[in-house]
Amino acid sequence: MMQEDGAACKSTVRKGPWSEEEDDLLRKCIEKYGEGSCWKRVPQRAGLNRCRKSCRWRWLNYLKPGIKRGDFSEDEANIIASQHKLLGNRWSLIATKLPGRTVNDIKNYCSTQLYKDYLSSHEVISLTSTQDFNGLEIGSGNGIEVGPKNGFGPEVNEQNDNDNWLENLLGLDECSSQNYSEPKIGQLLEGEESDNNENMDQWISSLRDEPNMQFVMNNWEDIAY
DNA sequence: AAATTTACCAACCGCCTGACT
DNA sequence: TAGTCAGGCGGTTGGTAAATT
Protein backbone atom coordinates (compact mmCIF):
# COMPACT_ATOMS: atom_id res chain seq x y z
CA MET A 1 0.00 0.00 0.00
CA MET A 2 1.40 3.38 -0.95
CA GLN A 3 0.46 5.72 1.86
CA GLU A 4 1.67 9.27 2.20
CA ASP A 5 1.66 8.70 5.96
CA GLY A 6 4.85 7.91 7.79
CA ALA A 7 8.10 7.34 5.96
CA ALA A 8 6.93 8.53 2.56
CA CYS A 9 5.91 11.83 4.10
CA LYS A 10 9.01 12.17 6.23
CA SER A 11 11.95 12.35 3.89
CA THR A 12 11.62 15.28 1.51
CA VAL A 13 8.90 17.60 2.71
CA ARG A 14 9.39 20.53 5.00
CA LYS A 15 8.32 20.15 8.63
CA GLY A 16 8.03 22.40 11.63
CA PRO A 17 6.49 25.84 12.09
CA TRP A 18 4.78 27.49 9.15
CA SER A 19 6.14 30.76 7.79
CA GLU A 20 3.92 33.69 6.79
CA GLU A 21 4.79 33.03 3.15
CA GLU A 22 3.60 29.45 3.43
CA ASP A 23 0.41 30.58 5.13
CA ASP A 24 -0.24 33.02 2.31
CA LEU A 25 0.35 30.39 -0.35
CA LEU A 26 -1.98 27.95 1.35
CA ARG A 27 -4.66 30.56 1.95
CA LYS A 28 -4.61 31.66 -1.68
CA CYS A 29 -4.76 28.06 -2.86
CA ILE A 30 -7.81 27.28 -0.74
CA GLU A 31 -9.48 30.51 -1.82
CA LYS A 32 -8.91 29.59 -5.46
CA TYR A 33 -9.76 25.88 -5.44
CA GLY A 34 -11.98 25.59 -2.36
CA GLU A 35 -11.54 23.79 0.90
CA GLY A 36 -13.13 20.54 -0.18
CA SER A 37 -10.90 19.92 -3.16
CA CYS A 38 -8.45 17.04 -2.90
CA TRP A 39 -5.89 17.77 -0.20
CA LYS A 40 -3.36 15.65 -2.08
CA ARG A 41 -3.18 18.32 -4.78
CA VAL A 42 -2.97 21.25 -2.41
CA PRO A 43 0.82 21.24 -1.84
CA GLN A 44 1.49 21.21 -5.59
CA ARG A 45 -1.19 23.76 -6.39
CA ALA A 46 -0.02 26.06 -3.61
CA GLY A 47 3.66 25.60 -4.38
CA LEU A 48 4.34 24.26 -0.91
CA ASN A 49 6.90 21.66 0.07
CA ARG A 50 4.54 20.22 2.67
CA CYS A 51 2.61 16.99 2.85
CA ARG A 52 -1.17 16.99 2.40
CA LYS A 53 -1.80 16.36 6.06
CA SER A 54 0.33 19.24 7.16
CA CYS A 55 -1.58 21.54 4.77
CA ARG A 56 -4.92 20.26 5.95
CA TRP A 57 -3.93 20.62 9.59
CA ARG A 58 -2.68 24.17 9.09
CA TRP A 59 -5.85 25.21 7.34
CA LEU A 60 -8.31 23.60 9.74
CA ASN A 61 -6.53 24.64 12.92
CA TYR A 62 -5.11 28.03 12.10
CA LEU A 63 -5.96 29.66 8.78
CA LYS A 64 -9.61 28.82 8.32
CA PRO A 65 -11.80 31.90 8.77
CA GLY A 66 -13.86 32.04 11.94
CA ILE A 67 -11.41 30.27 14.20
CA LYS A 68 -11.43 31.68 17.72
CA ARG A 69 -8.11 32.23 19.42
CA GLY A 70 -7.36 33.02 23.02
CA ASP A 71 -8.54 31.70 26.34
CA PHE A 72 -11.65 29.61 26.69
CA SER A 73 -14.57 31.35 28.37
CA GLU A 74 -16.19 29.90 31.47
CA ASP A 75 -19.13 28.73 29.37
CA GLU A 76 -16.85 27.04 26.89
CA ALA A 77 -14.90 25.39 29.70
CA ASN A 78 -18.12 24.08 31.19
CA ILE A 79 -19.26 22.71 27.85
CA ILE A 80 -15.93 20.98 27.33
CA ALA A 81 -16.00 19.47 30.80
CA SER A 82 -19.55 18.18 30.46
CA GLN A 83 -19.05 16.90 26.93
CA HIS A 84 -15.81 15.21 27.87
CA LYS A 85 -17.56 13.46 30.72
CA LEU A 86 -20.28 12.40 28.31
CA LEU A 87 -18.23 11.53 25.22
CA GLY A 88 -14.75 10.81 26.49
CA ASN A 89 -11.86 11.67 24.19
CA ARG A 90 -14.00 12.15 21.10
CA TRP A 91 -12.50 15.56 20.46
CA SER A 92 -14.08 16.08 17.08
CA LEU A 93 -17.54 15.52 18.55
CA ILE A 94 -16.81 17.86 21.42
CA ALA A 95 -15.59 20.46 18.94
CA THR A 96 -18.97 20.47 17.19
CA LYS A 97 -20.44 21.95 20.37
CA LEU A 98 -18.01 24.85 20.28
CA PRO A 99 -18.21 26.70 16.96
CA GLY A 100 -14.95 28.45 16.15
CA ARG A 101 -12.84 26.24 18.37
CA THR A 102 -10.60 23.65 16.77
CA VAL A 103 -10.22 20.03 17.72
CA ASN A 104 -6.56 20.64 18.49
CA ASP A 105 -7.33 23.54 20.80
CA ILE A 106 -9.86 21.50 22.71
CA LYS A 107 -7.52 18.55 22.94
CA ASN A 108 -4.72 20.76 24.22
CA TYR A 109 -7.06 22.44 26.66
CA CYS A 110 -8.24 19.14 28.07
CA SER A 111 -4.74 17.79 28.44
CA THR A 112 -3.82 20.72 30.67
CA GLN A 113 -6.91 22.20 32.29
CA LEU A 114 -8.78 19.02 33.07
CA TYR A 115 -5.65 17.54 34.55
CA LYS A 116 -5.24 20.58 36.79
CA ASP A 117 -8.88 20.22 37.84
CA TYR A 118 -8.22 16.60 38.60
CA LEU A 119 -5.27 17.41 40.84
CA SER A 120 -7.19 20.08 42.69
CA SER A 121 -10.14 17.79 43.35
CA HIS A 122 -8.19 14.70 44.36
CA GLU A 123 -6.11 14.65 47.48
CA VAL A 124 -2.48 13.82 46.87
CA ILE A 125 -1.04 12.21 49.94
CA SER A 126 2.65 12.20 50.69
CA LEU A 127 3.89 9.82 53.31
CA THR A 128 6.32 10.82 56.01
CA SER A 129 8.89 8.59 57.59
CA THR A 130 6.51 8.01 60.51
CA GLN A 131 3.68 6.81 58.29
CA ASP A 132 3.12 3.64 56.43
CA PHE A 133 0.42 2.57 54.01
CA ASN A 134 -1.91 1.70 56.87
CA GLY A 135 -2.49 5.42 57.16
CA LEU A 136 -4.11 5.68 53.76
CA GLU A 137 -7.86 5.80 53.51
CA ILE A 138 -9.16 3.96 50.50
CA GLY A 139 -12.65 4.64 49.25
CA SER A 140 -13.04 8.12 50.65
CA GLY A 141 -13.80 9.51 47.22
CA ASN A 142 -10.38 11.04 46.83
CA GLY A 143 -7.79 9.65 44.52
CA ILE A 144 -4.52 8.65 46.10
CA GLU A 145 -1.24 8.81 44.35
CA VAL A 146 1.99 7.30 45.51
CA GLY A 147 4.86 8.41 43.42
CA PRO A 148 7.36 11.07 42.51
CA LYS A 149 5.99 14.60 42.74
CA ASN A 150 7.31 15.61 39.37
CA GLY A 151 6.13 12.43 37.72
CA PHE A 152 2.56 13.62 37.50
CA GLY A 153 2.50 16.28 34.84
CA PRO A 154 0.09 16.63 31.98
CA GLU A 155 2.96 16.19 29.56
CA VAL A 156 4.09 12.80 30.73
CA ASN A 157 2.77 9.31 30.55
CA GLU A 158 1.74 9.05 34.18
CA GLN A 159 1.58 5.29 34.23
CA ASN A 160 5.00 4.74 32.68
CA ASP A 161 6.61 7.48 34.71
CA ASN A 162 5.36 6.01 37.93
CA ASP A 163 6.31 2.52 36.82
CA ASN A 164 9.88 3.60 36.07
CA TRP A 165 10.15 5.44 39.33
CA LEU A 166 9.04 2.40 41.29
CA GLU A 167 11.23 0.09 39.22
CA ASN A 168 14.27 2.13 40.14
CA LEU A 169 13.23 2.46 43.73
CA LEU A 170 12.47 -1.19 44.29
CA GLY A 171 15.12 -2.60 41.99
CA LEU A 172 12.57 -4.50 39.96
CA ASP A 173 12.72 -5.46 36.31
CA GLU A 174 9.07 -4.71 35.79
CA CYS A 175 6.79 -2.84 38.06
CA SER A 176 3.38 -1.75 39.12
CA SER A 177 0.99 -2.27 36.25
CA GLN A 178 2.23 -5.78 35.66
CA ASN A 179 3.08 -6.86 39.18
CA TYR A 180 0.66 -4.89 41.29
CA SER A 181 -2.30 -4.00 39.08
CA GLU A 182 -1.90 -0.34 39.88
CA PRO A 183 -4.99 1.68 39.01
CA LYS A 184 -4.55 4.29 36.34
CA ILE A 185 -5.25 7.98 36.66
CA GLY A 186 -7.16 7.95 33.41
CA GLN A 187 -9.62 5.50 34.87
CA LEU A 188 -10.14 7.71 37.89
CA LEU A 189 -10.96 10.55 35.54
CA GLU A 190 -13.70 8.43 34.04
CA GLY A 191 -15.38 8.27 37.45
CA GLU A 192 -14.68 4.63 38.14
CA GLU A 193 -13.40 5.21 41.61
CA SER A 194 -15.01 2.24 43.29
CA ASP A 195 -13.29 -0.34 41.08
CA ASN A 196 -10.02 1.50 41.26
CA ASN A 197 -10.15 1.78 45.00
CA GLU A 198 -10.36 -1.97 45.18
CA ASN A 199 -7.39 -2.29 42.81
CA MET A 200 -5.50 0.36 44.69
CA ASP A 201 -6.08 -1.50 47.94
CA GLN A 202 -4.65 -4.67 46.43
CA TRP A 203 -1.80 -2.76 44.88
CA ILE A 204 -0.81 -1.12 48.14
CA SER A 205 -1.07 -4.42 50.00
CA SER A 206 1.23 -5.99 47.41
CA LEU A 207 3.71 -3.16 47.76
CA ARG A 208 3.68 -3.42 51.54
CA ASP A 209 4.84 -7.03 51.26
CA GLU A 210 7.68 -6.11 48.93
CA PRO A 211 10.96 -6.36 50.95
CA ASN A 212 12.50 -3.29 49.35
CA MET A 213 9.39 -1.35 50.22
CA GLN A 214 10.34 -1.46 53.89
CA PHE A 215 13.30 0.72 53.00
CA VAL A 216 11.08 3.02 50.97
CA MET A 217 8.62 3.40 53.82
CA ASN A 218 11.33 4.05 56.38
CA ASN A 219 13.00 6.72 54.26
CA TRP A 220 9.97 8.10 52.52
CA GLU A 221 10.57 11.82 52.99
CA ASP A 222 14.07 11.65 51.57
CA ILE A 223 13.03 9.54 48.62
CA ALA A 224 9.70 10.93 47.51
CA TYR A 225 9.77 14.67 47.83
C1' DA B 1 21.03 36.32 37.48
C1' DA B 2 21.27 31.72 36.11
C1' DA B 3 19.49 27.19 36.10
C1' DT B 4 15.73 24.30 36.30
C1' DT B 5 10.99 23.05 36.02
C1' DT B 6 6.38 23.58 34.40
C1' DA B 7 2.73 24.83 31.24
C1' DC B 8 1.18 25.69 26.87
C1' DC B 9 0.27 24.73 22.23
C1' DA B 10 1.73 24.08 17.34
C1' DA B 11 2.73 20.37 14.70
C1' DC B 12 3.50 15.57 13.46
C1' DC B 13 2.53 10.51 13.41
C1' DG B 14 0.22 6.34 12.71
C1' DC B 15 -4.00 4.12 12.42
C1' DC B 16 -8.81 3.60 10.98
C1' DT B 17 -12.64 4.07 7.87
C1' DG B 18 -15.21 4.72 3.85
C1' DA B 19 -15.33 5.60 -1.06
C1' DC B 20 -13.84 4.19 -5.28
C1' DT B 21 -12.04 1.05 -8.81
C1' DT C 1 -13.87 -9.00 -3.26
C1' DA C 2 -9.58 -7.04 -2.62
C1' DG C 3 -6.57 -3.25 -3.17
C1' DT C 4 -5.77 1.67 -3.17
C1' DC C 5 -6.42 6.20 -1.79
C1' DA C 6 -7.82 10.27 0.79
C1' DG C 7 -9.92 12.18 4.75
C1' DG C 8 -10.25 12.20 9.44
C1' DC C 9 -9.17 11.14 14.14
C1' DG C 10 -6.77 10.60 18.65
C1' DG C 11 -2.30 10.27 20.64
C1' DT C 12 2.13 12.10 21.11
C1' DT C 13 6.18 15.04 20.55
C1' DG C 14 8.99 19.04 20.76
C1' DG C 15 9.89 23.98 21.09
C1' DT C 16 9.53 27.79 23.95
C1' DA C 17 7.72 31.13 27.18
C1' DA C 18 6.71 31.67 31.94
C1' DA C 19 7.32 30.50 36.58
C1' DT C 20 9.99 28.83 40.20
C1' DT C 21 14.12 27.66 42.74
Short mmCIF file of N, CA and C in Angstrom, two decimals, chain A residues 89-165:
data_model
loop_
_atom_site.label_atom_id
_atom_site.label_comp_id
_atom_site.label_asym_id
_atom_site.label_seq_id
_atom_site.Cartn_x
_atom_site.Cartn_y
_atom_site.Cartn_z
N ASN A 89 -12.84 10.96 25.02
CA ASN A 89 -11.86 11.67 24.19
C ASN A 89 -12.29 11.80 22.73
N ARG A 90 -13.54 11.96 22.49
CA ARG A 90 -14.00 12.15 21.10
C ARG A 90 -13.97 13.65 20.80
N TRP A 91 -12.74 14.13 20.58
CA TRP A 91 -12.50 15.56 20.46
C TRP A 91 -13.27 16.19 19.32
N SER A 92 -13.38 15.49 18.23
CA SER A 92 -14.08 16.08 17.08
C SER A 92 -15.56 16.28 17.39
N LEU A 93 -16.13 15.36 18.16
CA LEU A 93 -17.54 15.52 18.55
C LEU A 93 -17.70 16.68 19.51
N ILE A 94 -16.77 16.76 20.45
CA ILE A 94 -16.81 17.86 21.42
C ILE A 94 -16.68 19.20 20.69
N ALA A 95 -15.82 19.23 19.68
CA ALA A 95 -15.59 20.46 18.94
C ALA A 95 -16.84 20.96 18.23
N THR A 96 -17.74 20.04 17.86
CA THR A 96 -18.97 20.47 17.19
C THR A 96 -19.86 21.29 18.11
N LYS A 97 -19.64 21.17 19.41
CA LYS A 97 -20.44 21.95 20.37
C LYS A 97 -19.87 23.35 20.60
N LEU A 98 -18.68 23.56 20.07
CA LEU A 98 -18.01 24.85 20.28
C LEU A 98 -17.59 25.46 18.95
N PRO A 99 -18.53 26.10 18.26
CA PRO A 99 -18.21 26.70 16.96
C PRO A 99 -17.04 27.67 17.06
N GLY A 100 -16.11 27.55 16.15
CA GLY A 100 -14.95 28.45 16.15
C GLY A 100 -13.75 27.87 16.86
N ARG A 101 -13.97 26.88 17.68
CA ARG A 101 -12.84 26.24 18.37
C ARG A 101 -12.41 25.00 17.60
N THR A 102 -11.10 24.78 17.53
CA THR A 102 -10.60 23.65 16.77
C THR A 102 -10.44 22.43 17.66
N VAL A 103 -10.42 21.29 17.01
CA VAL A 103 -10.22 20.03 17.72
C VAL A 103 -8.91 20.07 18.51
N ASN A 104 -7.88 20.60 17.84
CA ASN A 104 -6.56 20.64 18.49
C ASN A 104 -6.57 21.52 19.73
N ASP A 105 -7.25 22.65 19.64
CA ASP A 105 -7.33 23.54 20.80
C ASP A 105 -8.02 22.84 21.97
N ILE A 106 -9.09 22.17 21.66
CA ILE A 106 -9.86 21.50 22.71
C ILE A 106 -9.05 20.37 23.32
N LYS A 107 -8.36 19.67 22.46
CA LYS A 107 -7.52 18.55 22.94
C LYS A 107 -6.41 19.09 23.85
N ASN A 108 -5.77 20.15 23.40
CA ASN A 108 -4.72 20.76 24.22
C ASN A 108 -5.28 21.28 25.54
N TYR A 109 -6.44 21.90 25.46
CA TYR A 109 -7.06 22.44 26.66
C TYR A 109 -7.33 21.33 27.67
N CYS A 110 -7.90 20.25 27.17
CA CYS A 110 -8.24 19.14 28.07
C CYS A 110 -6.98 18.55 28.70
N SER A 111 -5.94 18.45 27.92
CA SER A 111 -4.74 17.79 28.44
C SER A 111 -4.09 18.61 29.56
N THR A 112 -4.41 19.89 29.61
CA THR A 112 -3.82 20.72 30.67
C THR A 112 -4.85 21.07 31.74
N GLN A 113 -5.94 21.69 31.32
CA GLN A 113 -6.91 22.20 32.29
C GLN A 113 -7.60 21.10 33.07
N LEU A 114 -8.06 20.08 32.37
CA LEU A 114 -8.78 19.02 33.07
C LEU A 114 -7.86 18.28 34.03
N TYR A 115 -6.59 18.20 33.66
CA TYR A 115 -5.65 17.54 34.55
C TYR A 115 -5.44 18.38 35.81
N LYS A 116 -5.40 19.71 35.62
CA LYS A 116 -5.24 20.58 36.79
C LYS A 116 -6.47 20.45 37.70
N ASP A 117 -7.66 20.38 37.07
CA ASP A 117 -8.88 20.22 37.84
C ASP A 117 -8.84 18.92 38.62
N TYR A 118 -8.31 17.91 37.94
CA TYR A 118 -8.22 16.60 38.60
C TYR A 118 -7.34 16.70 39.84
N LEU A 119 -6.18 17.31 39.71
CA LEU A 119 -5.27 17.41 40.84
C LEU A 119 -5.89 18.20 41.99
N SER A 120 -6.64 19.24 41.63
CA SER A 120 -7.19 20.08 42.69
C SER A 120 -8.37 19.41 43.39
N SER A 121 -8.97 18.42 42.74
CA SER A 121 -10.14 17.79 43.35
C SER A 121 -9.83 16.42 43.93
N HIS A 122 -8.58 15.98 43.79
CA HIS A 122 -8.19 14.70 44.36
C HIS A 122 -7.00 14.92 45.29
N GLU A 123 -7.16 14.46 46.50
CA GLU A 123 -6.11 14.65 47.48
C GLU A 123 -4.87 13.85 47.10
N VAL A 124 -3.74 14.50 47.13
CA VAL A 124 -2.48 13.82 46.87
C VAL A 124 -1.76 13.67 48.19
N ILE A 125 -1.59 12.46 48.62
CA ILE A 125 -1.04 12.21 49.94
C ILE A 125 0.44 11.87 49.85
N SER A 126 1.24 12.56 50.61
CA SER A 126 2.65 12.20 50.69
C SER A 126 2.89 11.57 52.06
N LEU A 127 3.62 10.51 52.06
CA LEU A 127 3.89 9.82 53.31
C LEU A 127 5.13 10.38 53.98
N THR A 128 5.13 10.42 55.27
CA THR A 128 6.32 10.82 56.01
C THR A 128 6.98 9.56 56.54
N SER A 129 8.15 9.75 57.10
CA SER A 129 8.89 8.59 57.59
C SER A 129 8.17 7.91 58.76
N THR A 130 7.22 8.62 59.38
CA THR A 130 6.51 8.01 60.51
C THR A 130 5.22 7.33 60.07
N GLN A 131 4.91 7.44 58.77
CA GLN A 131 3.68 6.81 58.29
C GLN A 131 4.00 5.56 57.48
N ASP A 132 3.02 4.70 57.40
CA ASP A 132 3.12 3.64 56.43
C ASP A 132 1.79 3.57 55.69
N PHE A 133 1.61 2.60 54.84
CA PHE A 133 0.42 2.57 54.01
C PHE A 133 -0.85 2.31 54.81
N ASN A 134 -0.71 1.89 56.07
CA ASN A 134 -1.91 1.70 56.87
C ASN A 134 -2.64 3.02 57.10
N GLY A 135 -1.90 4.11 56.93
CA GLY A 135 -2.49 5.42 57.16
C GLY A 135 -3.36 5.91 56.02
N LEU A 136 -3.35 5.22 54.92
CA LEU A 136 -4.11 5.68 53.76
C LEU A 136 -5.56 5.23 53.86
N GLU A 137 -6.44 6.15 53.54
CA GLU A 137 -7.86 5.80 53.51
C GLU A 137 -8.26 5.52 52.07
N ILE A 138 -8.70 4.33 51.84
CA ILE A 138 -9.16 3.96 50.50
C ILE A 138 -10.68 4.05 50.47
N GLY A 139 -11.20 4.62 49.40
CA GLY A 139 -12.65 4.64 49.25
C GLY A 139 -13.29 5.89 49.83
N SER A 140 -12.49 6.89 50.10
CA SER A 140 -13.04 8.12 50.65
C SER A 140 -13.59 9.02 49.55
N GLY A 141 -13.36 8.65 48.32
CA GLY A 141 -13.80 9.51 47.22
C GLY A 141 -12.65 10.30 46.64
N ASN A 142 -11.55 10.35 47.33
CA ASN A 142 -10.38 11.04 46.83
C ASN A 142 -9.42 10.04 46.18
N GLY A 143 -8.80 10.49 45.12
CA GLY A 143 -7.79 9.65 44.52
C GLY A 143 -6.54 9.69 45.36
N ILE A 144 -5.76 8.68 45.34
CA ILE A 144 -4.52 8.65 46.10
C ILE A 144 -3.40 8.28 45.18
N GLU A 145 -2.36 9.07 45.21
CA GLU A 145 -1.24 8.81 44.35
C GLU A 145 0.02 8.59 45.17
N VAL A 146 0.74 7.57 44.84
CA VAL A 146 1.99 7.30 45.51
C VAL A 146 3.06 7.32 44.45
N GLY A 147 3.88 8.34 44.48
CA GLY A 147 4.86 8.41 43.42
C GLY A 147 5.65 9.69 43.48
N PRO A 148 6.51 9.89 42.52
CA PRO A 148 7.36 11.07 42.51
C PRO A 148 6.52 12.31 42.19
N LYS A 149 6.77 13.38 42.92
CA LYS A 149 5.99 14.60 42.74
C LYS A 149 6.01 15.09 41.30
N ASN A 150 7.19 15.06 40.71
CA ASN A 150 7.31 15.61 39.37
C ASN A 150 6.90 14.61 38.29
N GLY A 151 6.52 13.43 38.70
CA GLY A 151 6.13 12.43 37.72
C GLY A 151 4.71 12.58 37.24
N PHE A 152 3.97 13.49 37.86
CA PHE A 152 2.56 13.62 37.50
C PHE A 152 2.31 14.93 36.80
N GLY A 153 2.78 15.08 35.61
CA GLY A 153 2.50 16.28 34.84
C GLY A 153 1.62 15.92 33.68
N PRO A 154 0.94 16.89 33.12
CA PRO A 154 0.09 16.63 31.98
C PRO A 154 0.87 16.20 30.76
N GLU A 155 2.17 16.46 30.76
CA GLU A 155 2.96 16.19 29.56
C GLU A 155 3.66 14.83 29.61
N VAL A 156 3.39 14.08 30.65
CA VAL A 156 4.09 12.80 30.73
C VAL A 156 3.10 11.67 30.74
N ASN A 157 3.58 10.51 30.43
CA ASN A 157 2.77 9.31 30.55
C ASN A 157 2.79 8.90 32.02
N GLU A 158 1.73 9.22 32.73
CA GLU A 158 1.74 9.05 34.18
C GLU A 158 2.05 7.61 34.57
N GLN A 159 1.42 6.69 33.86
CA GLN A 159 1.58 5.29 34.23
C GLN A 159 3.04 4.84 34.08
N ASN A 160 3.63 5.17 32.93
CA ASN A 160 5.00 4.74 32.68
C ASN A 160 5.98 5.43 33.61
N ASP A 161 5.71 6.73 33.86
CA ASP A 161 6.61 7.48 34.71
C ASP A 161 6.63 6.88 36.11
N ASN A 162 5.45 6.58 36.60
CA ASN A 162 5.36 6.01 37.93
C ASN A 162 5.97 4.61 37.96
N ASP A 163 5.74 3.86 36.91
CA ASP A 163 6.31 2.52 36.82
C ASP A 163 7.84 2.59 36.90
N ASN A 164 8.42 3.50 36.10
CA ASN A 164 9.88 3.60 36.07
C ASN A 164 10.42 4.03 37.43
N TRP A 165 9.72 4.95 38.03
CA TRP A 165 10.15 5.44 39.33
C TRP A 165 10.17 4.29 40.34
#
